[in-house]
C-alpha cells in the first residue's frame, strides 16, 4: 500500500488552496452573515474545472482520480463548508452516480454538461417526513405511457434553488417498500417543478439549501436512472461518494481549526506566558492534530478502495462518521482556545463550529453510522455486488479525449 | 503559373506569405523555500530550512503569466527554465500546469553553490543551447537570495538589452523586432523601447497570475523534461558552481532586532511640544 500523494495531487492541492484563499476567503464572512449564496463562485469553480474534477475527460471532466476529489474537498472546506458542499452534491451525489448508473445517452445528455460546469446538479432524497428512514419517503412516480408523473415534496436539498437538474427518488411501487423506489433525472425546466430557499440555518449559511415541489411533473421514461425499483440501491451508492467528500471536507475543517488555534495560542498571553504553554491548551491542540491525522488516513483508505474499484461502503461510512464528529469536537475546542474572542464572529472559529454541526446530521447522521458499523461487526449487514459498480480509476481511460 | 508548381511548393509558398512570426518566450524561474511555512529557530535566530516545501519564486509567477499572455496574443510557445537541485523539477511541472509548453531543467552537481554571476552564466549557456527566442522573462528578484542580479546578469552574458522592473508591456512588434514597456520606478513610471530579443524582469503589479488548470496538470504529468548538466550546455567548468563564483555566501543570518525606546514629549500646546521636539533633535545632533 502506498500512502504518498503524487505530484499531481500536490498540484491540485495548491491550485484549490490558492483558489479558495483568493476567491472564497475574502468575502465568506459577508456571505455567511447575509445568508447569501455566491453564484459567481459557482461560475469560477466551473471555469476552473472543479465541477468535473474526477470525471473522465471524454465526459467533459478533468480526468483526476478520487483522491484528488478528496483533496479538493479538504482545501475548499478549510476555507468554508459551503464551497465543499457544492462538490458533495454536484460531483459526489449526482455526477458520480450518473457515471456509475447512467446509460451512454444519459451521460451524453446530463453528465457531460455537469462535468463541464454548464449545468448544476443536486440530489433530492430527503423529504419533510423522511430523512434517515428512506423507505418513509412519500414522493410518487406513476407510469403513464412513455413518461412518469411525479408528485411530492423534497426538503433540505443543497443547491435546490441553484441547480438545473435534480436526481429525484420516488416510489413507483409503494407496496414493495424500498424495492419499490426508482430514481429520475428531473430538469428544472420541466413544468410543475418549483423550488424554495430555507433561511435561518445554524451553519453553512453561505450555502444554498431548499425545498423542491413536484406537481404532476412529466418525466420521460428515458430519464429514469437504472431500472424500476433500483432507486434505493442507487441512492445508497450515491451516498458512498457523497459521504466520502464530506469526510475529506471535515479533515479540512480540522486543519482550519488547528491553524487558527496555533496562531492564537502563540499570540495570546495569560499569566505571563503565551497560552500555548499551558498544558490544557496543548491538550486541545494535540487532540485536533490527532483527529486530523486519523481522519486523513481513513479518507485515504476509502479513496484508495475507490481508485481500485473496490466496494467501500463500510470504510466510507467509518471515515464520514469519524471525521464529522472529529471536526465538530475540534471546532468546539478551537472556540475554547480563543476564549471570548472565539465566541464572536470577529474570528472564524465560531463559523467552523456552526458549519461542522451539519455534517453530523446529513449524509447519514452520527447515529445511522454508529448503527451501520455495529451491524457490519455483528454480521447483520453485508454488501452485495451491484448491477453497476463504480468504475475503478484508470489513468489512460480517464485522460483519453472523446 | 500555378500549374507548374507541385502541391508542396504551393504549400511552402503560401506558408511564407501567411506565416505570422510566432513568439518564443523563455521564462527563468527559481525554486525557493515557501516562507509562509518557514519556521524560525528562536535560539539560533536562523531559518529552519529542512522540511520546508519549495515553491516557484512568487515574482516568477508574474513572469510566467506575462509570457503566457503574450503567447495567447501572438501565438507561439513558452519555455520555462530553472537551475536547481533535483526537487526543483516540481516547480517546472507547476509552470507547465499553468500553461508553459516546454521545460528545461539545469541540474547537476557542478552547478551547486553558484553565486549570481555563475547562475547567470549557466542560464545564459542554456539559453544559447535552446536557440532562437524573442523575450526572456525573469522575476524582479528571488525571495531568498534577493539580489535581483541574475536577470541583468543573463542579459549581459547574452549581450541583449535588458528592461528591468517592467510594470506593463505596451507594445511588441515581432516583425519589426521591437518592444515598448513601462518600468515602475520609485519616482514614477518610465516608458522605454528597445529591440528584440530582450530580457525583461517584471514586478508584482504587472498582472494577476492564473491558477494551474487540470489540462495543464495532465500535460505536466506526461511531459518529458530534459535535464542538462555542464556538458549539455557546453559550459566552461571554471565558471560553474562554487568554484566559478566570485562571491561566496559565508553565512546567512537574521540581524538581532533593534531595541527602540519610546519617549513621550508633553507640553501645553502643539507649538510647545514641537519646540521641545526640535530642541531634542538638535541637541542629539539628529538634525
Ligand atoms: C445543511 C444540510 C444539507 C442537506 N442537504 C441534503 C441534500 O442535498 N439532499 C438530501 O437529500 N438531503 C439533504 N439533507 C438532509 C439530510 O440528509 C437529513 O437531514 C438526514 O438524513 C437526517 O434526516 P432528518 O433530518 O429527517 O432526521 P431524522 O431522520 O428525523 O432523525 C432525527 C434524529 O433521530 C435519529 N435517528 C433516526 N433514526 C434513528 C435510528 N434508527 N436509531 C437511532 N437514531 C435515529 C437521527 O440520528 C437524528 O438524531 C441536508 C441536511 C442539512 C442539514
Ligand atoms: C539568503 C541568501 C543570500 C544570498 N546572497 C548572495 C549574494 O549576496 N551574492 C551572490 O552572488 N549570491 C548570493 N546568494 C546566492 C544566490 O541565491 C544564487 O546566486 C542564486 O542562484 C541567484 O541569486 P538570487 O537568489 O539573488 O536571485 P535574483 O537575482 O534575485 O533573481 C532574479 C530572477 O532571476 C531568475 N533566477 C534566479 N535564480 C535562478 C535559477 N537558479 N534558475 C532560473 N532562474 C533564476 C528568476 O527569474 C529570478 O526572479 C544568496 C543566497 C541566499 C539563499
Coordinates of N, CA, C and O in Angstrom, one line a residue, chain A residues 8 14-15 19 22-23 48-49 57 62 64 395-396 399, chain B residues 93-94 97 208 211-215 217-218 220-222:
Chain A
X8 N 0.8 15.2 -8.9 CA -0.5 15.8 -9.4 C -1.4 16.1 -8.3 O -2.0 17.2 -8.2
X14 N -2.5 22.6 -4.2 CA -2.0 24.0 -4.3 C -3.0 24.9 -5.1 O -3.4 26.0 -4.7
X15 N -3.5 24.3 -6.2 CA -4.4 25.0 -7.0 C -5.7 25.4 -6.2 O -6.1 26.5 -6.2
X19 N -7.0 28.9 -4.9 CA -8.3 29.3 -5.4 C -9.2 29.7 -4.2 O -9.9 30.8 -4.2
X22 N -8.2 32.9 -2.5 CA -8.4 34.2 -3.2 C -9.8 34.4 -3.6 O -10.2 35.6 -3.7
X23 N -10.6 33.4 -3.9 CA -11.9 33.6 -4.4 C -13.0 33.4 -3.3 O -14.1 33.9 -3.5
X48 N -12.8 26.7 -13.5 CA -11.5 26.1 -13.0 C -11.6 24.6 -13.3 O -10.6 23.9 -13.1
X49 N -12.7 24.1 -13.6 CA -12.8 22.6 -13.9 C -13.1 21.8 -12.7 O -13.2 20.6 -12.7
X57 N -12.1 12.7 -19.0 CA -12.1 13.8 -19.9 C -13.1 13.6 -21.1 O -13.7 14.6 -21.5
X62 N -12.2 16.5 -15.7 CA -10.8 16.9 -15.6 C -9.8 15.7 -15.5 O -8.6 15.9 -15.6
X64 N -9.0 13.6 -13.2 CA -8.2 13.3 -12.0 C -8.8 12.1 -11.3 O -9.9 11.6 -11.6
X395 N -6.0 5.7 -15.3 CA -5.4 6.9 -15.8 C -5.6 7.1 -17.3 O -6.1 8.2 -17.7
X396 N -5.3 6.1 -18.1 CA -5.4 6.3 -19.5 C -6.8 6.5 -20.0 O -7.1 7.3 -20.8
X399 N -8.0 10.0 -19.0 CA -7.4 11.1 -19.7 C -7.7 11.1 -21.2 O -7.4 12.0 -21.8
Chain B
X93 N 7.2 21.6 -13.4 CA 5.9 21.0 -13.8 C 4.8 21.9 -13.4 O 3.7 21.9 -14.1
X94 N 4.9 22.6 -12.3 CA 3.9 23.6 -12.0 C 3.7 24.6 -13.0 O 2.6 25.1 -13.3
X97 N 1.9 23.3 -15.7 CA 0.4 23.2 -15.4 C -0.3 24.5 -15.6 O -1.5 24.6 -15.8
X208 N -2.1 39.5 -12.7 CA -2.6 38.5 -11.7 C -2.3 37.1 -12.2 O -3.0 36.7 -13.1
X211 N -4.4 30.5 -12.1 CA -4.2 29.2 -11.4 C -3.8 28.1 -12.5 O -4.1 28.3 -13.6
X212 N -3.1 27.1 -12.0 CA -2.9 26.0 -13.0 C -4.2 25.4 -13.4 O -5.2 25.6 -12.7
X213 N -4.3 24.8 -14.5 CA -5.5 24.1 -15.0 C -5.4 22.6 -14.9 O -4.2 22.1 -14.8
X214 N -6.5 21.9 -14.9 CA -6.4 20.5 -14.9 C -5.8 20.0 -16.2 O -5.0 19.0 -16.2
X215 N -6.1 20.6 -17.3 CA -5.5 20.2 -18.6 C -3.9 20.4 -18.4 O -3.2 19.5 -18.9
X217 N -2.2 20.3 -15.7 CA -1.7 19.2 -14.8 C -1.5 17.9 -15.6 O -0.5 17.2 -15.4
X218 N -2.5 17.6 -16.4 CA -2.4 16.4 -17.2 C -1.2 16.5 -18.2 O -0.4 15.5 -18.4
X220 N 1.5 18.3 -17.7 CA 2.7 18.3 -16.8 C 3.1 16.9 -16.4 O 4.2 16.5 -16.3
X221 N 2.0 16.0 -16.2 CA 2.3 14.7 -15.8 C 3.0 13.9 -16.8 O 3.9 13.1 -16.5
X222 N 2.7 14.2 -18.1 CA 3.3 13.4 -19.2 C 4.6 14.0 -19.8 O 5.3 13.3 -20.5

